[in-house]
Amino acid sequence: MKRRDWIKLSAITGIGLTFAQRTIARSVYHSFPQNELNSDDFGPNFIWGAACAAYQVEGAWNQDGKGKSIWDTFTHKRGNIHNNQNGDQACGFYHNYEEDIALAASLNLDVFRFSISWSRIFPSGEKTINPDGVQFYHNVINTCHSYNIEPWITLYHWDLPQALQDKGGWTNRDILKWFSQYVDFCTKEYGTKVKNWMVMNEPAAFVGLGYMLGYHAPGEKGPLNFLKASHHACLAMADGGRIIRTNVEGANVGTTFSCSHVDTHKGKPRHAKAVRRIDALVNRLYIEPSLGLGYPYDGFPALKKIENYFEEGDEERLIFDFDFIGLQNYFRIVGKKSVWPPLVWAKEVPAKKRDVPMNEMDFEVYPEGMYKILKQFAEYKQIKKIIVTENGVCYEDHLQDGKVHDSKRIQFYKDYLKNILKAKNEGVPVDGYLVWSLTDNFEWSEGYEPRFGLIYIDFATQKRYIKDSGLWFKKFLEK
Ligand code: NOJ
């Protein structure tokens, strides 16, 4: 036990100490800065890692037999992405994976989370397998193991094979069959080497942005698309969970959700109902069916229309008992009622209009939001364990003499981690933290400008530089 822990224990319990010794121990303990952050405080089983996603890092979009994904199509169309950028090359992870995994290990991380590109395995989405693509993920997994890093795999991080989108993608109920085939293949292929699986990444984001607002691939719009795709995503999530559990002995099965604490604009009661609708859409819609609670009609009655897409047995089929829930938090939402858009009748008051700290994407930096959303999720008694599978920040970075002095990012991590620790100490079952992201990468519609990495990438030369925030983590996690 470290000296600090010994003093803390003695100060709190007084075990084995006289009254005078106890008083001294307490005063010594309290003289330690109370806001000092120590990774040991999170407990010996807490998992520390970093995350990324196939399309955002791999590049090699058409190499070695890979098929097209909806993100290849979407980014190649002018006007969809900031500066018409695309992920054709991205971080070149397809070729540089060894270097990146070695860098993750050098930062003392235990876990590397990455996703599989469905169209690298099944170029046309189903049936025919691409052996080179299959081999690539074996190489990534083996490299993780060689560095003593635990691979955590996300099966779906938004890059649907284009061939399946041509048949309707997530709005076609056949997606359940296609997705099951893909999950079945991957978990049989890699399941002896990989135990930690996440079925999906943020269904609210890929359905909301991709099938309702048209801001992400495949660029579809409209409430009917949204309801259909949402229902199919929820079913596929539970189906995927069952397949992993069947195929992988000793699996740790999870899935991830984007979520944000929602506050009422200026605390005014007249916005309360609007805020409940936002909360239902953002935080409850995708998780509650899997917990056996059904869709959150109480928060958003118009959602009832989703039942138009139900088939017999769906209520049961939506339920799956995940081993862990991946919680991903980037900002808080402040909401108010509004005459637009219809059905929702609510809107967000953007951070820009609230004079609050923001990141480069105008997300509010609000560390207490992490604590509040963890507490909100801990209210679900069905959740056994929470892993923060993403949290991070994009600030403007400057590379000077091979260094990036990103002190604001370090402060961000300290503040968010303190809030996680506070929730944990109050009994929230949070057991891990994965930084978004290991390296700078392709930030979807925003292109390469927002940099989230612990490692800076010079995209022109593909050279990597560990930022000060990466070095901070290295020290923080030193054993
Ligand atoms: C969540 C998504 O999973 C990830 O792909 C994205 O880059 C981050 N949010 C940052 O916006």
XYZ file of N, CA, C and O in Angstrom, residues 153-329:
708
model
N -13.617 -4.844 -29.238
C -14.098 -4.651 -30.611
C -15.524 -4.103 -30.650
O -16.422 -4.632 -30.003
N -15.704 -3.064 -31.465
C -17.055 -2.585 -31.798
C -17.410 -3.200 -33.144
O -16.641 -3.091 -34.101
N -18.575 -3.819 -33.226
C -18.943 -4.458 -34.494
C -19.489 -3.457 -35.503
O -19.298 -3.627 -36.701
N -20.189 -2.454 -35.018
C -20.747 -1.496 -35.976
C -20.493 -0.062 -35.534
O -21.135 0.428 -34.619
N -19.546 0.582 -36.200
C -19.297 2.009 -35.930
C -19.576 2.779 -37.224
O -18.709 3.441 -37.784
N -20.805 2.594 -37.745
C -21.437 3.462 -38.736
C -21.122 3.217 -40.217
O -21.746 3.835 -41.070
N -20.134 2.362 -40.535
C -19.758 2.237 -41.956
C -20.433 1.028 -42.606
O -19.807 0.025 -42.917
N -21.726 1.190 -42.832
C -22.529 0.133 -43.463
C -22.036 -0.122 -44.895
O -21.753 0.836 -45.623
N -21.970 -1.386 -45.317
C -21.618 -1.622 -46.725
C -22.621 -0.922 -47.663
O -23.834 -1.015 -47.447
N -22.114 -0.254 -48.670
C -22.982 0.497 -49.592
C -23.987 -0.436 -50.270
O -25.143 -0.052 -50.511
N -23.556 -1.668 -50.563
C -24.459 -2.611 -51.246
C -25.728 -2.835 -50.424
O -26.807 -3.058 -50.987
N -25.613 -2.775 -49.109
C -26.801 -2.973 -48.265
C -27.635 -1.699 -48.210
O -28.863 -1.750 -48.152
N -26.959 -0.554 -48.247
C -27.712 0.707 -48.294
C -28.516 0.786 -49.590
O -29.637 1.294 -49.601
N -27.961 0.220 -50.660
C -28.692 0.231 -51.936
C -30.009 -0.537 -51.820
O -30.913 -0.354 -52.622
N -30.092 -1.394 -50.808
C -31.363 -2.127 -50.588
C -32.151 -1.500 -49.436
O -33.027 -2.143 -48.871
N -31.777 -0.308 -49.017
C -32.543 0.374 -47.958
C -31.805 0.498 -46.637
O -32.256 1.191 -45.740
N -30.699 -0.216 -46.482
C -29.890 -0.089 -45.264
C -30.699 -0.353 -44.011
O -31.455 -1.319 -43.922
N -30.540 0.526 -43.034
C -31.194 0.316 -41.738
C -32.710 0.471 -41.802
O -33.402 0.142 -40.842
N -33.245 0.950 -42.924
C -34.710 1.041 -43.001
C -35.322 -0.258 -43.529
O -36.538 -0.412 -43.522
N -34.508 -1.166 -44.028
C -35.005 -2.453 -44.531
C -34.865 -3.508 -43.424
O -33.764 -3.732 -42.909
N -35.950 -4.149 -43.089
C -35.903 -5.117 -41.984
C -34.949 -6.288 -42.270
O -34.490 -6.970 -41.343
N -34.591 -6.496 -43.527
C -33.607 -7.537 -43.839
C -32.253 -7.257 -43.195
O -31.386 -8.127 -43.128
N -32.072 -6.023 -42.743
C -30.815 -5.683 -42.065
C -30.571 -6.629 -40.894
O -29.426 -6.921 -40.543
N -31.646 -7.135 -40.314
C -31.483 -8.027 -39.154
C -30.771 -9.302 -39.576
O -29.913 -9.820 -38.869
N -31.125 -9.781 -40.748
C -30.501 -10.997 -41.273
C -29.044 -10.710 -41.656
O -28.131 -11.441 -41.290
N -28.825 -9.599 -42.362
C -27.458 -9.251 -42.804
C -26.545 -9.020 -41.602
O -25.410 -9.479 -41.581
N -27.081 -8.298 -40.632
C -26.248 -7.962 -39.474
C -25.907 -9.217 -38.677
O -24.761 -9.415 -38.245
N -26.892 -10.097 -38.530
C -26.644 -11.329 -37.770
C -25.569 -12.178 -38.441
O -24.726 -12.764 -37.768
N -25.620 -12.231 -39.763
C -24.614 -13.027 -40.477
C -23.215 -12.447 -40.221
O -22.266 -13.183 -39.941
N -23.137 -11.135 -40.275
C -21.845 -10.457 -40.064
C -21.343 -10.676 -38.627
O -20.179 -11.031 -38.409
N -22.220 -10.528 -37.653
C -21.810 -10.691 -36.247
C -21.424 -12.155 -35.994
O -20.428 -12.448 -35.319
N -22.197 -13.045 -36.557
C -21.917 -14.470 -36.373
C -20.525 -14.799 -36.921
O -19.712 -15.448 -36.254
N -20.241 -14.281 -38.106
C -18.935 -14.561 -38.706
C -17.799 -14.009 -37.830
O -16.850 -14.717 -37.482
N -17.908 -12.734 -37.467
C -16.799 -12.088 -36.728
C -16.573 -12.757 -35.379
O -15.426 -12.946 -34.960
N -17.639 -13.087 -34.690
C -17.452 -13.621 -33.343
C -16.926 -15.052 -33.385
O -16.183 -15.463 -32.499
N -17.283 -15.802 -34.454
C -16.689 -17.143 -34.580
C -15.225 -17.035 -34.984
O -14.375 -17.785 -34.528
N -14.937 -16.082 -35.857
C -13.575 -15.931 -36.374
C -12.601 -15.439 -35.293
O -11.478 -15.919 -35.185
N -13.037 -14.439 -34.497
C -12.101 -13.791 -33.563
C -12.398 -14.116 -32.096
O -11.666 -13.673 -31.208
N -13.493 -14.856 -31.869
C -13.993 -15.027 -30.495
C -13.085 -15.792 -29.547
O -13.227 -15.666 -28.330
N -12.138 -16.562 -30.090
C -11.243 -17.245 -29.151
C -10.164 -16.285 -28.640
O -9.579 -16.482 -27.585
N -9.934 -15.220 -29.404
C -8.872 -14.277 -29.011
C -9.403 -13.019 -28.351
O -8.662 -12.300 -27.687
N -10.674 -12.700 -28.639
C -11.229 -11.431 -28.138
C -12.462 -11.720 -27.300
O -13.372 -12.406 -27.757
N -12.462 -11.188 -26.091
C -13.575 -11.461 -25.163
C -14.485 -10.253 -24.975
O -15.585 -10.384 -24.469
N -14.000 -9.076 -25.302
C -14.763 -7.858 -25.024
C -15.344 -7.293 -26.320
O -14.589 -6.921 -27.233
N -16.669 -7.271 -26.367
C -17.350 -6.899 -27.606
C -18.389 -5.825 -27.350
O -19.101 -5.873 -26.349
N -18.497 -4.901 -28.290
C -19.589 -3.929 -28.274
C -20.349 -4.091 -29.578
O -19.744 -4.039 -30.659
N -21.650 -4.307 -29.481
C -22.422 -4.558 -30.698
C -22.429 -3.316 -31.579
O -22.137 -3.377 -32.762
N -22.791 -2.181 -30.971
C -22.980 -0.983 -31.783
C -22.349 0.234 -31.145
O -22.185 0.274 -29.929
N -22.090 1.212 -31.970
C -21.670 2.507 -31.458
C -22.775 3.532 -31.679
O -23.197 3.771 -32.812
N -23.248 4.116 -30.589
C -24.174 5.250 -30.616
C -25.271 5.162 -31.667
O -25.265 5.925 -32.642
N -26.250 4.278 -31.473
C -27.351 4.225 -32.450
C -28.065 5.566 -32.626
O -28.456 5.924 -33.739
N -28.190 6.339 -31.539
C -28.887 7.635 -31.664
C -28.190 8.520 -32.694
O -28.840 9.244 -33.450
N -26.868 8.438 -32.728
C -26.130 9.303 -33.652
C -26.246 8.805 -35.090
O -26.582 9.576 -35.992
N -26.027 7.506 -35.311
C -26.039 7.119 -36.734
C -27.437 7.107 -37.317
O -27.628 7.381 -38.508
N -28.440 6.844 -36.470
C -29.807 6.889 -36.990
C -30.267 8.345 -37.106
O -30.775 8.763 -38.149
N -30.059 9.118 -36.059
C -30.524 10.511 -36.053
C -29.856 11.347 -37.141
O -30.512 12.043 -37.916
N -28.534 11.252 -37.210
C -27.811 12.093 -38.174
C -27.859 11.509 -39.588
O -27.854 12.246 -40.565
N -27.919 10.174 -39.674
C -27.835 9.525 -40.989
C -29.172 9.271 -41.646
O -29.278 9.272 -42.877
N -30.225 9.052 -40.828
C -31.517 8.670 -41.415
C -32.629 9.671 -41.118
O -33.760 9.468 -41.531
N -32.335 10.728 -40.348
C -33.371 11.730 -40.128
C -32.923 13.127 -40.583
O -33.611 13.782 -41.318
N -31.701 13.503 -40.169
C -31.249 14.858 -40.509
C -30.429 14.882 -41.799
O -30.229 15.941 -42.394
N -29.947 13.731 -42.223
C -29.194 13.656 -43.475
C -27.812 14.293 -43.417
O -27.167 14.520 -44.435
N -27.344 14.523 -42.220
C -26.088 15.226 -42.026
C -24.898 14.262 -42.064
O -23.771 14.634 -42.318
N -25.190 12.994 -41.787
C -24.178 11.924 -41.884
C -24.633 10.925 -42.951
O -25.795 10.932 -43.364
N -23.714 10.034 -43.340
C -24.063 8.974 -44.296
C -25.183 8.110 -43.696
O -25.171 7.886 -42.495
N -26.134 7.664 -44.481
C -26.210 7.775 -45.946
C -26.908 9.042 -46.440
O -27.220 9.152 -47.628
N -27.175 9.989 -45.527
C -27.771 11.267 -45.955
C -29.272 11.199 -46.156
O -29.839 12.003 -46.883
N -29.925 10.236 -45.503
C -31.387 10.118 -45.627
C -32.058 11.059 -44.635
O -31.506 11.357 -43.585
N -33.304 11.442 -44.987
C -34.029 12.374 -44.105
C -35.449 11.890 -43.841
O -35.984 11.106 -44.622
N -36.039 12.372 -42.771
C -37.469 12.160 -42.547
C -37.781 11.308 -41.341
O -37.052 10.382 -41.022
N -38.923 11.620 -40.687
C -39.285 10.917 -39.452
C -39.612 9.433 -39.657
O -39.381 8.625 -38.761
N -40.136 9.062 -40.842
C -40.484 7.644 -41.014
C -39.230 6.789 -41.132
O -39.117 5.720 -40.540
N -38.270 7.295 -41.907
C -36.974 6.607 -41.974
C -36.407 6.438 -40.576
O -35.874 5.391 -40.219
N -36.525 7.516 -39.809
C -35.951 7.532 -38.473
C -36.579 6.443 -37.593
O -35.874 5.679 -36.934
N -37.904 6.349 -37.623
C -38.560 5.369 -36.750
C -38.204 3.941 -37.162
O -37.885 3.096 -36.336
N -38.260 3.699 -38.474
C -37.935 2.350 -38.963
C -36.505 1.971 -38.599
O -36.245 0.915 -38.036
N -35.578 2.864 -38.942
C -34.159 2.571 -38.692
C -33.913 2.414 -37.191
O -33.124 1.553 -36.775
N -34.598 3.199 -36.369
C -34.398 3.092 -34.916
C -34.825 1.712 -34.432
O -34.114 1.064 -33.661
N -36.006 1.285 -34.882
C -36.503 -0.014 -34.418
C -35.562 -1.145 -34.868
O -35.223 -2.031 -34.089
N -35.121 -1.075 -36.104
C -34.230 -2.132 -36.597
C -32.885 -2.108 -35.856
O -32.313 -3.163 -35.560
N -32.405 -0.908 -35.544
C -31.131 -0.818 -34.810
C -31.294 -1.439 -33.418
O -30.409 -2.171 -32.950
N -32.416 -1.166 -32.764
C -32.618 -1.729 -31.413
C -32.728 -3.246 -31.462
O -32.168 -3.949 -30.613
N -33.431 -3.757 -32.487
C -33.538 -5.217 -32.610
C -32.163 -5.827 -32.903
O -31.774 -6.847 -32.314
N -31.435 -5.196 -33.815
C -30.124 -5.734 -34.212
C -29.158 -5.729 -33.022
O -28.323 -6.632 -32.878
N -29.317 -4.723 -32.158
C -28.427 -4.634 -30.994
C -28.637 -5.836 -30.074
O -27.690 -6.473 -29.621
N -29.916 -6.153 -29.829
C -30.210 -7.291 -28.947
C -29.853 -8.610 -29.627
O -29.257 -9.500 -29.012
N -30.169 -8.736 -30.921
C -29.794 -9.957 -31.663
C -28.282 -10.152 -31.603
O -27.786 -11.255 -31.351
N -27.559 -9.065 -31.848
C -26.087 -9.119 -31.843
C -25.576 -9.596 -30.494
O -24.666 -10.431 -30.415
N -26.169 -9.066 -29.419
C -25.760 -9.480 -28.068
C -25.928 -10.988 -27.888
O -25.035 -11.668 -27.369
N -27.069 -11.486 -28.355
C -27.313 -12.940 -28.191
C -26.300 -13.761 -28.995
O -25.819 -14.796 -28.527
N -25.972 -13.293 -30.186
C -25.023 -14.062 -31.019
C -23.639 -14.081 -30.357
O -22.985 -15.122 -30.296
N -23.212 -12.947 -29.836
C -21.895 -12.913 -29.174
C -21.905 -13.892 -28.006
O -20.981 -14.691 -27.839
N -22.973 -13.812 -27.209
C -23.009 -14.685 -26.027
C -22.960 -16.160 -26.423
O -22.319 -16.966 -25.763
N -23.593 -16.515 -27.538
C -23.574 -17.912 -27.978
C -22.199 -18.306 -28.510
O -21.705 -19.389 -28.230
N -21.600 -17.420 -29.275
C -20.374 -17.820 -29.986
C -19.087 -17.655 -29.193
O -18.087 -18.298 -29.506
N -19.086 -16.745 -28.227
C -17.815 -16.438 -27.549
C -17.861 -16.908 -26.102
O -18.610 -16.365 -25.283
N -17.030 -17.879 -25.830
C -16.983 -18.383 -24.456
C -16.371 -17.321 -23.540
O -15.330 -16.743 -23.863
N -17.031 -17.032 -22.447
C -16.504 -16.052 -21.493
C -16.582 -14.615 -21.995
O -15.797 -13.765 -21.567
N -17.534 -14.353 -22.884
C -17.601 -12.998 -23.470
C -18.050 -11.949 -22.463
O -18.822 -12.246 -21.549
N -17.572 -10.738 -22.667
C -18.034 -9.564 -21.938
C -18.790 -8.749 -22.994
O -18.180 -8.154 -23.872
N -20.125 -8.791 -22.923
C -20.928 -8.249 -24.025
C -21.504 -6.877 -23.678
O -22.211 -6.732 -22.678
N -21.229 -5.922 -24.528
C -21.753 -4.576 -24.294
C -22.214 -3.922 -25.579
O -22.179 -4.518 -26.668
N -22.666 -2.706 -25.438
C -23.009 -1.873 -26.589
C -22.894 -0.437 -26.099
O -22.892 -0.209 -24.882
N -22.771 0.527 -26.995
C -22.502 1.883 -26.496
C -23.594 2.878 -26.873
O -24.227 2.750 -27.920
N -23.785 3.849 -26.014
C -24.810 4.880 -26.231
C -24.204 6.266 -26.040
O -23.458 6.493 -25.086
N -24.608 7.190 -26.923
C -24.244 8.591 -26.698
C -25.273 9.128 -25.713
O -26.457 8.824 -25.827
N -24.856 9.896 -24.762
C -25.844 10.442 -23.836
C -25.341 11.748 -23.241
O -24.143 11.987 -23.145
N -26.296 12.564 -22.870
C -25.974 13.904 -22.376
C -26.964 14.298 -21.307
O -28.176 14.122 -21.492
N -26.466 14.853 -20.241
C -27.371 15.410 -19.229
C -28.151 16.567 -19.886
O -27.579 17.365 -20.613
N -29.455 16.615 -19.646
C -30.267 17.668 -20.258
C -30.792 18.615 -19.171
O -31.413 18.166 -18.204
N -30.534 19.906 -19.344
C -31.053 20.917 -18.417
C -32.124 21.757 -19.103
O -32.126 21.907 -20.329
N -32.992 22.334 -18.273
C -34.062 23.189 -18.790
C -33.535 24.616 -18.936
O -32.893 25.128 -18.004
N -33.807 25.237 -20.055
C -33.342 26.605 -20.308
C -33.750 27.539 -19.166
O -34.943 27.665 -18.859
N -32.762 28.135 -18.549
C -32.949 29.056 -17.413
C -33.793 28.459 -16.294
O -34.420 29.189 -15.518
N -33.895 27.142 -16.248
C -34.646 26.470 -15.190
C -36.150 26.761 -15.229
O -36.856 26.515 -14.246
N -36.646 27.241 -16.378
C -38.062 27.660 -16.420
C -38.999 26.461 -16.597
O -38.863 25.691 -17.549
N -39.977 26.315 -15.708
C -40.881 25.160 -15.765
C -41.626 25.033 -17.093
O -41.946 23.928 -17.508
N -41.853 26.141 -17.807
C -42.625 26.008 -19.057
C -41.868 25.219 -20.133
O -42.434 24.818 -21.127
N -40.557 25.011 -19.928
C -39.808 24.219 -20.907
C -39.674 22.754 -20.471
O -39.073 21.948 -21.170
N -40.246 22.432 -19.336
C -39.970 21.116 -18.748
C -40.401 19.957 -19.648
O -39.669 18.976 -19.821
N -41.584 20.075 -20.260
C -42.063 18.970 -21.101
C -41.169 18.796 -22.330
O -40.875 17.681 -22.751
N -40.748 19.932 -22.893
C -39.872 19.882 -24.070
C -38.569 19.174 -23.704
O -38.040 18.354 -24.460
N -38.084 19.463 -22.517
C -36.828 18.857 -22.072
C -37.007 17.350 -21.862
O -36.118 16.552 -22.167
N -38.162 16.952 -21.391
C -38.424 15.513 -21.235
C -38.418 14.811 -22.602
O -37.950 13.683 -22.736
N -38.944 15.520 -23.606
C -38.943 14.906 -24.954
C -37.508 14.784 -25.466
O -37.125 13.762 -26.030
N -36.708 15.794 -25.238
C -35.300 15.717 -25.678
C -34.610 14.557 -24.955
O -33.916 13.744 -25.567
N -34.829 14.467 -23.662
C -34.200 13.402 -22.878
C -34.621 12.016 -23.410
O -33.801 11.108 -23.531
N -35.907 11.890 -23.747
C -36.388 10.598 -24.260
C -35.677 10.245 -25.561
O -35.254 9.103 -25.765
N -35.527 11.248 -26.433
C -34.898 10.980 -27.734
C -33.405 10.721 -27.611
O -32.863 9.816 -28.238
N -32.759 11.537 -26.787
C -31.292 11.488 -26.729
C -30.804 10.354 -25.826
O -29.882 9.629 -26.185
N -31.431 10.205 -24.664
C -30.862 9.292 -23.660
C -31.616 7.976 -23.456
O -31.055 7.035 -22.935
N -32.910 7.930 -23.824
C -33.699 6.766 -23.400
C -34.118 5.838 -24.542
O -34.291 4.638 -24.343
N -34.310 6.417 -25.717
C -34.919 5.676 -26.824
C -34.219 4.358 -27.166
O -34.859 3.360 -27.456
N -32.908 4.342 -27.149
C -32.181 3.161 -27.623
C -31.804 2.205 -26.508
O -31.590 1.036 -26.763
N -31.719 2.702 -25.287
C -31.312 1.793 -24.209
C -32.514 1.112 -23.552
O -32.450 -0.079 -23.204
N -33.611 1.815 -23.391
C -34.692 1.260 -22.575
C -35.311 -0.011 -23.152
O -35.628 -0.934 -22.394
N -35.462 -0.132 -24.493
C -35.994 -1.403 -25.008
C -35.124 -2.592 -24.613
O -35.632 -3.653 -24.251
N -33.801 -2.420 -24.639
C -32.933 -3.565 -24.309
C -33.050 -3.914 -22.824
O -32.848 -5.058 -22.435
N -33.401 -2.929 -21.996
C -33.526 -3.192 -20.557
C -34.893 -3.790 -20.210
O -35.182 -4.058 -19.045
N -35.736 -3.943 -21.235
C -37.066 -4.525 -20.999
C -38.101 -3.479 -20.632
O -39.201 -3.805 -20.174
N -37.783 -2.202 -20.856
C -38.706 -1.125 -20.473
C -39.527 -0.628 -21.656
O -40.374 0.249 -21.509
N -39.266 -1.148 -22.843
C -39.971 -0.675 -24.033
C -39.494 0.710 -24.440
O -38.584 1.276 -23.828
N -40.097 1.253 -25.483
C -39.730 2.609 -25.922
C -40.316 3.645 -24.952
O -41.393 3.414 -24.391
N -39.654 4.773 -24.774
C -40.083 5.737 -23.736
C -41.260 6.624 -24.163
O -41.126 7.833 -24.289
N -42.422 6.003 -24.357
C -43.597 6.775 -24.794
C -43.991 7.816 -23.750
O -44.560 8.840 -24.095
N -43.713 7.535 -22.468
C -44.112 8.501 -21.435
C -43.390 9.847 -21.628
O -43.961 10.901 -21.391
N -42.163 9.793 -22.123
C -41.410 11.037 -22.328
C -41.710 11.655 -23.684
O -41.582 12.853 -23.882
N -42.093 10.802 -24.651
C -42.286 11.282 -26.021
C -43.398 10.457 -26.672
O -43.134 9.482 -27.391
N -44.656 10.857 -26.444
C -45.790 10.046 -26.900
C -45.795 9.770 -28.408
O -46.213 8.680 -28.830
N -45.304 10.714 -29.226
C -45.346 10.504 -30.682
C -44.525 9.297 -31.131
O -44.714 8.777 -32.230
N -43.658 8.827 -30.251
C -42.833 7.654 -30.596
C -43.677 6.401 -30.814
O -43.219 5.437 -31.413
N -44.882 6.429 -30.308
C -45.780 5.277 -30.404
C -45.895 4.781 -31.859
O -46.121 3.592 -32.116
N -45.702 5.707 -32.793
C -45.797 5.346 -34.212
C -44.759 4.285 -34.611
O -44.881 3.636 -35.634
N -43.767 4.116 -33.787
C -42.734 3.122 -34.098
C -43.349 1.725 -34.149
O -42.849 0.830 -34.821
N -44.485 1.570 -33.480
C -45.128 0.241 -33.442
C -45.653 -0.175 -34.810
O -45.922 -1.349 -35.042
N -45.759 0.785 -35.744
C -46.139 0.423 -37.121
C -45.141 -0.556 -37.723
O -45.441 -1.243 -38.687
N -43.940 -0.572 -37.173
C -42.893 -1.432 -37.758
C -42.656 -2.681 -36.924
O -41.698 -3.412 -37.156
N -43.511 -2.919 -35.954
C -43.351 -4.107 -35.098
C -43.851 -5.356 -35.817
O -44.828 -5.308 -36.561
N -43.202 -6.457 -35.556
C -43.732 -7.763 -35.942
C -43.920 -8.560 -34.670
O -43.389 -8.195 -33.619
N -44.639 -9.643 -34.808
C -44.922 -10.442 -33.613
C -43.626 -10.864 -32.911
O -42.675 -11.286 -33.572
N -43.603 -10.724 -31.627
C -42.438 -11.165 -30.855
C -41.377 -10.083 -30.674
O -40.395 -10.272 -29.960
N -41.567 -8.932 -31.317
C -40.533 -7.889 -31.247
C -40.300 -7.372 -29.828
O -39.161 -7.069 -29.468
N -41.387 -7.253 -29.046
C -41.204 -6.703 -27.680
C -40.162 -7.513 -26.911
O -39.286 -6.961 -26.265
N -40.278 -8.830 -27.038
C -39.339 -9.728 -26.349
C -37.960 -9.675 -27.006
O -36.927 -9.662 -26.340
N -37.984 -9.646 -28.329
C -36.732 -9.690 -29.092
C -35.848 -8.465 -28.824
O -34.629 -8.515 -29.005
N -36.480 -7.359 -28.406
C -35.708 -6.137 -28.135
C -34.854 -6.237 -26.870
O -33.950 -5.435 -26.653
N -35.188 -7.212 -26.027
C -34.533 -7.267 -24.705
C -33.239 -8.076 -24.765
O -33.202 -9.165 -25.338
N -32.198 -7.527 -24.182
C -30.965 -8.315 -23.994
C -30.242 -7.815 -22.752
O -30.117 -6.608 -22.527
N -29.751 -8.769 -21.998
C -29.106 -8.441 -20.729
C -27.594 -8.233 -20.956
O -26.811 -9.171 -20.844
N -27.214 -7.017 -21.285
C -25.793 -6.736 -21.555
C -24.962 -6.831 -20.275
O -25.441 -6.482 -19.198
N -23.720 -7.287 -20.442
C -22.815 -7.331 -19.279
C -22.379 -5.931 -18.883
O -22.115 -5.659 -17.722
N -22.244 -5.075 -19.884
C -21.909 -3.681 -19.561
C -22.553 -2.752 -20.585
O -22.868 -3.155 -21.706
N -22.746 -1.537 -20.139
C -23.258 -0.490 -21.017
C -22.118 0.495 -21.246
O -21.470 0.944 -20.298
N -21.862 0.788 -22.503
C -20.838 1.774 -22.841
C -21.481 3.152 -22.873
O -22.403 3.392 -23.667
N -21.026 4.017 -22.001
C -21.614 5.364 -21.931
C -20.636 6.351 -22.577
O -19.446 6.331 -22.264
N -21.131 7.173 -23.491
C -20.257 8.120 -24.201
C -20.821 9.520 -24.024
O -21.972 9.772 -24.366
N -20.008 10.373 -23.478
C -20.500 11.705 -23.151
C -19.519 12.765 -23.632
O -18.320 12.666 -23.401
